[in-house]
Short mmCIF file of C-alpha atoms in Angstrom, two decimals:
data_model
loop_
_atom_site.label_atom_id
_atom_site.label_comp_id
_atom_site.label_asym_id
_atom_site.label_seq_id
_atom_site.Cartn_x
_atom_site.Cartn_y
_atom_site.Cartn_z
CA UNK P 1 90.45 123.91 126.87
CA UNK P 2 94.07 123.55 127.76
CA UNK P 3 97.06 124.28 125.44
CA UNK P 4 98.01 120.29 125.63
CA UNK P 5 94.65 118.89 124.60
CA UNK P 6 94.05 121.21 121.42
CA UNK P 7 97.77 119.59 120.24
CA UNK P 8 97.00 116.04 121.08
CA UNK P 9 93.61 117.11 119.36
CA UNK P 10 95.36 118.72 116.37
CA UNK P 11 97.87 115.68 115.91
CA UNK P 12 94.76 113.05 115.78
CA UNK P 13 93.42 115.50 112.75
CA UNK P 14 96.71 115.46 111.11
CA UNK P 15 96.70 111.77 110.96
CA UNK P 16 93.24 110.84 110.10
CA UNK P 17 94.17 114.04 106.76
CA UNK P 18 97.15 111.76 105.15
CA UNK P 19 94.78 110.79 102.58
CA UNK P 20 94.83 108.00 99.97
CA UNK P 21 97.56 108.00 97.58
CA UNK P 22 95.94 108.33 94.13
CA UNK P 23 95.71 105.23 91.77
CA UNK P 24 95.55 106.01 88.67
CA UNK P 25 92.35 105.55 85.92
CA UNK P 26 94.80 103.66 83.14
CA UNK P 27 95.48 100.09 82.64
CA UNK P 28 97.99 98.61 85.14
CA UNK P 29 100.23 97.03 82.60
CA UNK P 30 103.43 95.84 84.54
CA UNK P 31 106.42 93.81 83.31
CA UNK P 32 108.21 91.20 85.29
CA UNK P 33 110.46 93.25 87.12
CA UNK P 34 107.22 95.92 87.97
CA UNK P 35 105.54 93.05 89.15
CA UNK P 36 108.55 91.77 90.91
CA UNK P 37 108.99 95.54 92.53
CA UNK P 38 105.14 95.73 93.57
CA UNK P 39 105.44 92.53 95.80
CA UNK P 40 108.87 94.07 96.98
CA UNK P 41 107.23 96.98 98.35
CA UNK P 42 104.13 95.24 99.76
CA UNK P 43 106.56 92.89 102.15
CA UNK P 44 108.49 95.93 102.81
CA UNK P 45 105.66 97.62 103.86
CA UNK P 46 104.43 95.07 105.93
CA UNK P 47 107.56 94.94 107.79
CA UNK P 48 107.42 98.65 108.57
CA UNK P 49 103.76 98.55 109.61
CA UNK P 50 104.63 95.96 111.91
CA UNK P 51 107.30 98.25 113.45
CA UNK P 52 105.07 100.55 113.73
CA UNK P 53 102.14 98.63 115.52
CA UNK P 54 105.12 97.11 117.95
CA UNK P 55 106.08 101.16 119.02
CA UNK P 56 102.28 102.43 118.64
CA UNK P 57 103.36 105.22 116.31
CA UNK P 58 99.64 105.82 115.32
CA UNK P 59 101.53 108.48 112.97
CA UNK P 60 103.48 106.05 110.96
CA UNK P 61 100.65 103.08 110.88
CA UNK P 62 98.49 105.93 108.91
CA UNK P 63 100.88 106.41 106.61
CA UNK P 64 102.28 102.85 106.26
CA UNK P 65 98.79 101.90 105.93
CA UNK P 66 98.03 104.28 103.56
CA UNK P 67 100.97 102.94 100.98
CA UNK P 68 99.90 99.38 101.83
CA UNK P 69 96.57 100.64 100.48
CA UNK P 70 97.82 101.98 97.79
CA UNK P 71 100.15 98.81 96.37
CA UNK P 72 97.63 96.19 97.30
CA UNK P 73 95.06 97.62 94.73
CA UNK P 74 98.14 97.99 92.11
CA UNK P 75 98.79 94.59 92.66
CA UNK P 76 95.37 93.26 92.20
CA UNK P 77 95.16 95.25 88.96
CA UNK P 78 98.17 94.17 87.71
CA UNK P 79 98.04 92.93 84.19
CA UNK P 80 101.97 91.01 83.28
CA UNK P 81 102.53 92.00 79.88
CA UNK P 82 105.63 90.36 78.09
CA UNK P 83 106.64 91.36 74.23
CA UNK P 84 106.20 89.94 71.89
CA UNK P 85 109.39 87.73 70.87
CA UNK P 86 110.69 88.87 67.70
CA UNK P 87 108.21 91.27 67.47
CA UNK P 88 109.13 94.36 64.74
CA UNK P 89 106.80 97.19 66.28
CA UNK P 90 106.98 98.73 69.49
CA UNK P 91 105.27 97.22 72.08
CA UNK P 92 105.09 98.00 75.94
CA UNK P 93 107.81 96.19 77.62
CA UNK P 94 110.20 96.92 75.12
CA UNK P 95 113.57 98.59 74.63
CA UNK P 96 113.16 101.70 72.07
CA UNK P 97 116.29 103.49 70.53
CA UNK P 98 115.26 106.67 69.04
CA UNK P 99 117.52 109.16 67.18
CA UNK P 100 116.86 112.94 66.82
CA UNK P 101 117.24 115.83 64.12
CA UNK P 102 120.26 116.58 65.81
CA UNK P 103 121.86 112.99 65.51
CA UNK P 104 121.16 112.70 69.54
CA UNK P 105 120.64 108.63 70.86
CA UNK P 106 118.66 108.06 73.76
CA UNK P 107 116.92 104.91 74.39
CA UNK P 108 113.78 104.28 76.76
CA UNK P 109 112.28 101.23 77.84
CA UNK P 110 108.14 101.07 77.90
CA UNK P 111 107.19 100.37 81.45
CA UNK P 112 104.01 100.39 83.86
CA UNK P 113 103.50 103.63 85.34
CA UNK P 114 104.84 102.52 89.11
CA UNK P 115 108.34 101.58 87.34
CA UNK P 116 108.92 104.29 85.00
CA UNK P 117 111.78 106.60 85.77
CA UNK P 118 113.33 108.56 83.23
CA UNK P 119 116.46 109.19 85.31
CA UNK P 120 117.18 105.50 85.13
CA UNK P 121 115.90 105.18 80.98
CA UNK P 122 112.30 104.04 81.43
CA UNK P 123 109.21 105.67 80.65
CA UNK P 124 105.65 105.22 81.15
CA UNK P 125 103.29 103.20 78.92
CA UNK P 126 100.74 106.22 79.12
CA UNK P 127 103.42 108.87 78.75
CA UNK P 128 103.25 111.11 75.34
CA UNK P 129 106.77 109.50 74.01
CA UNK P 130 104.68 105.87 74.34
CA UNK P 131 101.89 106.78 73.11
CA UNK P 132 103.55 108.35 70.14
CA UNK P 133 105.85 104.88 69.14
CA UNK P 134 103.33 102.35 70.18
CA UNK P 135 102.68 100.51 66.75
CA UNK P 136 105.46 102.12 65.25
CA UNK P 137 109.30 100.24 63.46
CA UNK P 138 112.30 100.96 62.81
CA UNK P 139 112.77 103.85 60.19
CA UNK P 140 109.21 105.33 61.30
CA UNK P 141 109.25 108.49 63.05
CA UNK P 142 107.42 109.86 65.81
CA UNK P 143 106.69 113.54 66.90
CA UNK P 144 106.34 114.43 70.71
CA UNK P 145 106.53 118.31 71.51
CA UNK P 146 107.05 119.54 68.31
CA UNK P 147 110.17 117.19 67.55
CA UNK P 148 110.89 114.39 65.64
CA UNK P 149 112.38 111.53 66.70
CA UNK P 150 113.39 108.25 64.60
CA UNK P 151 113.24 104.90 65.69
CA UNK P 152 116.53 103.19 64.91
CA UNK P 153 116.74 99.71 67.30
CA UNK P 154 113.58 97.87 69.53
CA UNK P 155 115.10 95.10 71.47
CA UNK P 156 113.01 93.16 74.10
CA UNK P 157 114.33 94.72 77.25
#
């Protein structure tokens, strides 16, 4: 067997191994803008598989394909959840000021899992901070990791 053919041979295993991206088990709550980012990345997406198909890169059409996978089934799970207007307990979707023991602010917003990035102020709906205010008003308080954090302001965004 020559040298050339076990590559070529090698690089046709290497494509068929990307592998699905995994989706995961919890509901797929999404707000307006999550929804709004999911359809985003699925024309995206199509544009770059299209690319792809046009210069034969079987390489990138596995992986392309792969995400397009991946945020088609997000987007037929999605479930659009809006607060509550008004609403006085924490709800996904919503804007959470907390303040901690040592008079620290930060404030997250309660997002679907695709959205959530705590560089940018957002967390997950299934993270442990969630989970902990879900339910929860201003004045409760709500332990995550051993500290406790008060909830001061909910807005609706």
């Amino acid at each position: 067997m020559s040298r050339a053919f076990t590559r070529e041979e090698d690089s046709e295993n290497a494509i068929a191994g990307v592998g699905e991206r995994p989706v995961s088990q919890h509901r797929n709550l999404v707000t307006e803008h999550g929804l709004a980012q999911i359809e985003e990345n699925l024309a995206d997406l199509r544009d770059l598989l299209a690319k792809a198909e046009r210069k034969a890169d079987r390489e990138r059409i596995a992986v392309v394909s792969r995400d397009l996978r991946y945020w088609t089934a997000r987007r037929e799970s999605a479930e659009l959840s809006v607060p509550e207007p008004g609403s006085d307990l924490v709800r996904f979707g919503m804007g959470v000021t907390l303040e901690g023991d040592d008079g620290r602010k930060v404030h997250w917003k309660i997002v679907g899992e695709d959205e959530a990035d705590p560089t940018k102020g957002s967390i997950s709906h299934v993270s442990p901070m969630a989970v902990a205010l879900f339910g929860k008003k201003v004045g409760d308080l709500a332990s995550v990791n051993g500290k406790e954090w008060e909830i001061v302001k909910l807005s609706e965004s």
